[in-house]
Amino acid sequence: MARYRDASCRLCRREGQKLFLKGERCYSVKCAMEKRNYPPGQHGQGRKKISEYGVQLREKQKAKRFYGLLETQFRNTFEKAAKKKGITGENLLVMLETRLDNVVFRLGFASSRKEARQLVTHGHFTVNGKKLDIPSAMLKAGDVVKVKEKSTNSPKFKEIRDMSINVPAWVSVDVDKLEGRVIAMPTREDIDTPIAEHLIVELYSK
């Protein structure tokens, strides 16, 4: 499967804000945005006027990078969101939030979405008692995500039991059991990712 393999910090610099792609590093002084808060490349510090299309494109790129999707996957998700009842932009964000890798991140079982995707791919989680290693799998209200019994002794998950985890209102977590539940589908108010989804809808509607 194709995957972005260049430096993650370049993506944050390109979008002009932290995308929190590297977990704890993003909260430290080592974060590239703290040192070089301008786009990468030799012309990164030059002033550049952005067109309306450019603003829309950057918003779409930012959303893709927040959730770790490539273009084809992101567009397919958008097309599914457009076919659902309701507001397309909000449908898109809800679908992105309820991906298995994002739910694992939201539950605090991973420090970043990138790490969550890796943990899911390596088969560390079950959903409703069955192993599921597809990061893009969509969850629904009532689904239970749990760390596999064989994985609970790994240093990664032992650390979590000693942590205090704050989770969004639409999920709940039992740190002792290393288990989380999707209580309800998230609403737009529940999603704190700084994305102007209407710009993405305008871009794809051209």
mmCIF file of C-alpha atoms in Angstrom:
data_model
loop_
_atom_site.group_PDB
_atom_site.id
_atom_site.type_symbol
_atom_site.label_atom_id
_atom_site.label_comp_id
_atom_site.label_asym_id
_atom_site.label_seq_id
_atom_site.Cartn_x
_atom_site.Cartn_y
_atom_site.Cartn_z
ATOM 1 C CA MET A 1 0.000 0.000 0.000
ATOM 2 C CA ALA A 2 1.242 3.494 -0.837
ATOM 3 C CA ARG A 3 2.147 5.582 2.183
ATOM 4 C CA TYR A 4 3.824 8.937 2.790
ATOM 5 C CA ARG A 5 7.390 8.175 3.910
ATOM 6 C CA ASP A 6 9.034 11.594 4.018
ATOM 7 C CA ALA A 7 9.606 13.636 7.194
ATOM 8 C CA SER A 8 6.311 14.184 9.033
ATOM 9 C CA CYS A 9 7.381 17.606 10.283
ATOM 10 C CA ARG A 10 7.516 18.917 6.703
ATOM 11 C CA LEU A 11 3.757 18.404 6.487
ATOM 12 C CA CYS A 12 3.126 20.570 9.558
ATOM 13 C CA ARG A 13 5.393 23.297 8.208
ATOM 14 C CA ARG A 14 3.661 23.184 4.828
ATOM 15 C CA GLU A 15 0.234 23.656 6.396
ATOM 16 C CA GLY A 16 1.473 26.317 8.802
ATOM 17 C CA GLN A 17 0.227 24.604 11.959
ATOM 18 C CA LYS A 18 0.840 21.576 14.127
ATOM 19 C CA LEU A 19 -0.855 18.441 12.824
ATOM 20 C CA PHE A 20 0.334 16.380 15.829
ATOM 21 C CA LEU A 21 1.770 13.633 13.646
ATOM 22 C CA LYS A 22 4.609 12.646 15.997
ATOM 23 C CA GLY A 23 2.884 12.313 19.348
ATOM 24 C CA GLU A 24 4.740 13.698 22.369
ATOM 25 C CA ARG A 25 7.418 15.373 20.241
ATOM 26 C CA CYS A 26 4.777 17.797 18.944
ATOM 27 C CA TYR A 27 4.298 19.132 22.479
ATOM 28 C CA SER A 28 8.019 19.670 23.114
ATOM 29 C CA VAL A 29 10.558 22.294 22.071
ATOM 30 C CA LYS A 30 11.906 19.768 19.555
ATOM 31 C CA CYS A 31 8.844 20.307 17.367
ATOM 32 C CA ALA A 32 9.870 21.692 13.980
ATOM 33 C CA MET A 33 7.098 24.290 14.130
ATOM 34 C CA GLU A 34 8.760 25.820 17.188
ATOM 35 C CA LYS A 35 12.024 26.298 15.288
ATOM 36 C CA ARG A 36 10.991 26.872 11.662
ATOM 37 C CA ASN A 37 7.433 28.085 11.467
ATOM 38 C CA TYR A 38 7.398 28.500 7.689
ATOM 39 C CA PRO A 39 6.936 26.179 4.672
ATOM 40 C CA PRO A 40 9.887 23.929 3.725
ATOM 41 C CA GLY A 41 12.048 24.623 0.693
ATOM 42 C CA GLN A 42 14.246 27.518 -0.391
ATOM 43 C CA HIS A 43 11.244 29.762 -1.076
ATOM 44 C CA GLY A 44 9.434 28.870 2.110
ATOM 45 C CA GLN A 45 9.905 32.256 3.734
ATOM 46 C CA GLY A 46 8.802 34.218 0.686
ATOM 47 C CA ARG A 47 5.449 35.969 0.672
ATOM 48 C CA LYS A 48 2.891 34.376 -1.564
ATOM 49 C CA LYS A 49 -0.663 35.397 -2.374
ATOM 50 C CA ILE A 50 -3.024 32.431 -2.238
ATOM 51 C CA SER A 51 -6.022 32.174 -4.574
ATOM 52 C CA GLU A 52 -9.472 30.984 -3.516
ATOM 53 C CA TYR A 53 -8.685 27.602 -5.066
ATOM 54 C CA GLY A 54 -5.384 27.522 -3.174
ATOM 55 C CA VAL A 55 -7.167 28.112 0.148
ATOM 56 C CA GLN A 56 -9.572 25.263 -0.580
ATOM 57 C CA LEU A 57 -6.750 22.967 -1.668
ATOM 58 C CA ARG A 58 -4.716 23.661 1.445
ATOM 59 C CA GLU A 59 -7.727 22.857 3.652
ATOM 60 C CA LYS A 60 -8.191 19.527 1.891
ATOM 61 C CA GLN A 61 -4.488 18.721 2.177
ATOM 62 C CA LYS A 62 -4.550 19.619 5.865
ATOM 63 C CA ALA A 63 -7.510 17.287 6.511
ATOM 64 C CA LYS A 64 -5.806 14.445 4.620
ATOM 65 C CA ARG A 65 -2.658 14.885 6.659
ATOM 66 C CA PHE A 66 -4.433 15.159 10.004
ATOM 67 C CA TYR A 67 -6.065 11.774 9.458
ATOM 68 C CA GLY A 68 -3.239 10.140 7.492
ATOM 69 C CA LEU A 69 -5.052 9.446 4.219
ATOM 70 C CA LEU A 70 -3.782 9.600 0.656
ATOM 71 C CA GLU A 71 -5.723 11.318 -2.124
ATOM 72 C CA THR A 72 -7.699 8.375 -3.536
ATOM 73 C CA GLN A 73 -8.741 7.150 -0.105
ATOM 74 C CA PHE A 74 -9.741 10.654 0.990
ATOM 75 C CA ARG A 75 -11.777 11.302 -2.158
ATOM 76 C CA ASN A 76 -13.548 7.938 -1.835
ATOM 77 C CA THR A 77 -14.471 8.849 1.734
ATOM 78 C CA PHE A 78 -15.780 12.214 0.537
ATOM 79 C CA GLU A 79 -17.931 10.582 -2.150
ATOM 80 C CA LYS A 80 -19.449 8.237 0.436
ATOM 81 C CA ALA A 81 -20.124 11.220 2.705
ATOM 82 C CA ALA A 82 -21.825 13.079 -0.165
ATOM 83 C CA LYS A 83 -24.237 10.178 -0.701
ATOM 84 C CA LYS A 84 -25.348 10.103 2.934
ATOM 85 C CA LYS A 85 -28.200 12.180 4.323
ATOM 86 C CA GLY A 86 -27.231 15.382 6.065
ATOM 87 C CA ILE A 87 -24.490 17.954 5.553
ATOM 88 C CA THR A 88 -21.692 16.555 3.405
ATOM 89 C CA GLY A 89 -18.844 18.303 5.239
ATOM 90 C CA GLU A 90 -20.031 17.112 8.632
ATOM 91 C CA ASN A 91 -20.624 13.603 7.291
ATOM 92 C CA LEU A 92 -17.018 13.591 6.057
ATOM 93 C CA LEU A 93 -15.589 14.558 9.447
ATOM 94 C CA VAL A 94 -17.739 11.984 11.259
ATOM 95 C CA MET A 95 -16.535 9.253 8.892
ATOM 96 C CA LEU A 96 -12.917 10.283 9.440
ATOM 97 C CA GLU A 97 -13.378 10.358 13.213
ATOM 98 C CA THR A 98 -14.963 6.912 13.379
ATOM 99 C CA ARG A 99 -12.174 5.138 11.497
ATOM 100 C CA LEU A 100 -10.647 2.455 13.724
ATOM 101 C CA ASP A 101 -7.201 4.057 13.758
ATOM 102 C CA ASN A 102 -8.639 7.408 14.824
ATOM 103 C CA VAL A 103 -10.789 5.830 17.543
ATOM 104 C CA VAL A 104 -7.702 4.044 18.912
ATOM 105 C CA PHE A 105 -5.963 7.440 19.002
ATOM 106 C CA ARG A 106 -8.948 9.159 20.631
ATOM 107 C CA LEU A 107 -9.082 6.446 23.316
ATOM 108 C CA GLY A 108 -5.492 7.244 24.251
ATOM 109 C CA PHE A 109 -4.088 3.864 23.191
ATOM 110 C CA ALA A 110 -1.649 5.644 20.827
ATOM 111 C CA SER A 111 0.154 8.978 20.997
ATOM 112 C CA SER A 112 -0.608 9.837 17.367
ATOM 113 C CA ARG A 113 -2.851 8.671 14.537
ATOM 114 C CA LYS A 114 0.224 7.370 12.741
ATOM 115 C CA GLU A 115 1.135 5.182 15.707
ATOM 116 C CA ALA A 116 -2.502 4.086 16.037
ATOM 117 C CA ARG A 117 -2.560 2.967 12.404
ATOM 118 C CA GLN A 118 0.607 0.955 12.943
ATOM 119 C CA LEU A 119 -0.751 -0.718 16.096
ATOM 120 C CA VAL A 120 -3.998 -1.624 14.332
ATOM 121 C CA THR A 121 -2.153 -3.012 11.299
ATOM 122 C CA HIS A 122 -0.014 -5.171 13.586
ATOM 123 C CA GLY A 123 -3.152 -6.755 15.006
ATOM 124 C CA HIS A 124 -3.108 -5.452 18.586
ATOM 125 C CA PHE A 125 -6.855 -4.756 18.819
ATOM 126 C CA THR A 126 -10.193 -6.516 18.711
ATOM 127 C CA VAL A 127 -13.548 -4.937 17.907
ATOM 128 C CA ASN A 128 -16.544 -6.584 19.556
ATOM 129 C CA GLY A 129 -14.340 -9.544 20.454
ATOM 130 C CA LYS A 130 -12.981 -10.159 16.952
ATOM 131 C CA LYS A 131 -9.530 -9.269 15.673
ATOM 132 C CA LEU A 132 -9.605 -6.327 13.265
ATOM 133 C CA ASP A 133 -6.430 -5.050 11.611
ATOM 134 C CA ILE A 134 -7.905 -2.648 9.048
ATOM 135 C CA PRO A 135 -7.221 0.987 10.072
ATOM 136 C CA SER A 136 -9.927 2.363 7.763
ATOM 137 C CA ALA A 137 -12.688 0.172 9.227
ATOM 138 C CA MET A 138 -15.642 2.362 10.240
ATOM 139 C CA LEU A 139 -16.999 1.901 13.755
ATOM 140 C CA LYS A 140 -20.508 2.608 14.959
ATOM 141 C CA ALA A 141 -22.202 3.386 18.258
ATOM 142 C CA GLY A 142 -21.894 0.478 20.681
ATOM 143 C CA ASP A 143 -18.698 -0.967 19.217
ATOM 144 C CA VAL A 144 -16.095 -2.041 21.790
ATOM 145 C CA VAL A 145 -12.377 -1.699 21.037
ATOM 146 C CA LYS A 146 -10.036 -3.716 23.234
ATOM 147 C CA VAL A 147 -6.326 -4.459 23.329
ATOM 148 C CA LYS A 148 -5.748 -8.148 22.557
ATOM 149 C CA GLU A 149 -4.907 -10.286 25.572
ATOM 150 C CA LYS A 150 -1.515 -11.227 24.102
ATOM 151 C CA SER A 151 -0.629 -7.551 23.675
ATOM 152 C CA THR A 152 -1.496 -6.337 27.170
ATOM 153 C CA ASN A 153 1.948 -7.220 28.545
ATOM 154 C CA SER A 154 3.859 -5.126 26.030
ATOM 155 C CA PRO A 155 5.607 -2.038 27.489
ATOM 156 C CA LYS A 156 3.464 0.228 25.300
ATOM 157 C CA PHE A 157 0.182 -0.843 26.875
ATOM 158 C CA LYS A 158 1.580 -1.267 30.389
ATOM 159 C CA GLU A 159 2.353 2.464 30.353
ATOM 160 C CA ILE A 160 -1.233 3.317 29.510
ATOM 161 C CA ARG A 161 -2.546 1.725 32.705
ATOM 162 C CA ASP A 162 -0.619 4.352 34.702
ATOM 163 C CA MET A 163 -1.852 7.281 32.643
ATOM 164 C CA SER A 164 -4.778 9.650 33.090
ATOM 165 C CA ILE A 165 -6.551 9.805 29.743
ATOM 166 C CA ASN A 166 -8.990 12.496 28.629
ATOM 167 C CA VAL A 167 -11.294 11.283 25.884
ATOM 168 C CA PRO A 168 -14.010 12.995 23.790
ATOM 169 C CA ALA A 169 -17.606 12.780 24.976
ATOM 170 C CA TRP A 170 -18.585 10.301 22.263
ATOM 171 C CA VAL A 171 -16.243 7.554 23.532
ATOM 172 C CA SER A 172 -15.440 6.041 26.922
ATOM 173 C CA VAL A 173 -12.366 4.174 28.111
ATOM 174 C CA ASP A 174 -11.565 1.705 30.889
ATOM 175 C CA VAL A 175 -7.804 2.000 31.346
ATOM 176 C CA ASP A 176 -7.547 -1.020 33.670
ATOM 177 C CA LYS A 177 -9.213 -3.280 31.116
ATOM 178 C CA LEU A 178 -7.520 -1.511 28.166
ATOM 179 C CA GLU A 179 -10.950 -1.268 26.618
ATOM 180 C CA GLY A 180 -12.893 1.525 24.982
ATOM 181 C CA ARG A 181 -16.404 1.976 23.652
ATOM 182 C CA VAL A 182 -18.016 4.195 21.041
ATOM 183 C CA ILE A 183 -20.914 5.614 23.063
ATOM 184 C CA ALA A 184 -22.488 7.554 20.202
ATOM 185 C CA MET A 185 -21.599 8.871 16.784
ATOM 186 C CA PRO A 186 -19.751 12.192 17.126
ATOM 187 C CA THR A 187 -21.451 15.460 16.219
ATOM 188 C CA ARG A 188 -19.687 18.435 14.668
ATOM 189 C CA GLU A 189 -19.408 20.021 18.119
ATOM 190 C CA ASP A 190 -17.536 16.937 19.383
ATOM 191 C CA ILE A 191 -14.833 17.180 16.712
ATOM 192 C CA ASP A 192 -12.023 19.535 17.701
ATOM 193 C CA THR A 193 -9.867 19.032 14.598
ATOM 194 C CA PRO A 194 -9.339 22.558 13.158
ATOM 195 C CA ILE A 195 -10.764 21.938 9.688
ATOM 196 C CA ALA A 196 -13.097 24.177 7.680
ATOM 197 C CA GLU A 197 -14.948 21.350 5.984
ATOM 198 C CA HIS A 198 -17.046 23.654 3.789
ATOM 199 C CA LEU A 199 -13.890 24.576 1.864
ATOM 200 C CA ILE A 200 -13.301 20.896 1.051
ATOM 201 C CA VAL A 201 -16.886 20.551 -0.179
ATOM 202 C CA GLU A 202 -16.433 23.643 -2.363
ATOM 203 C CA LEU A 203 -13.197 22.220 -3.798
ATOM 204 C CA TYR A 204 -14.674 18.863 -4.756
ATOM 205 C CA SER A 205 -17.824 20.537 -6.102
ATOM 206 C CA LYS A 206 -15.919 22.408 -8.827
#
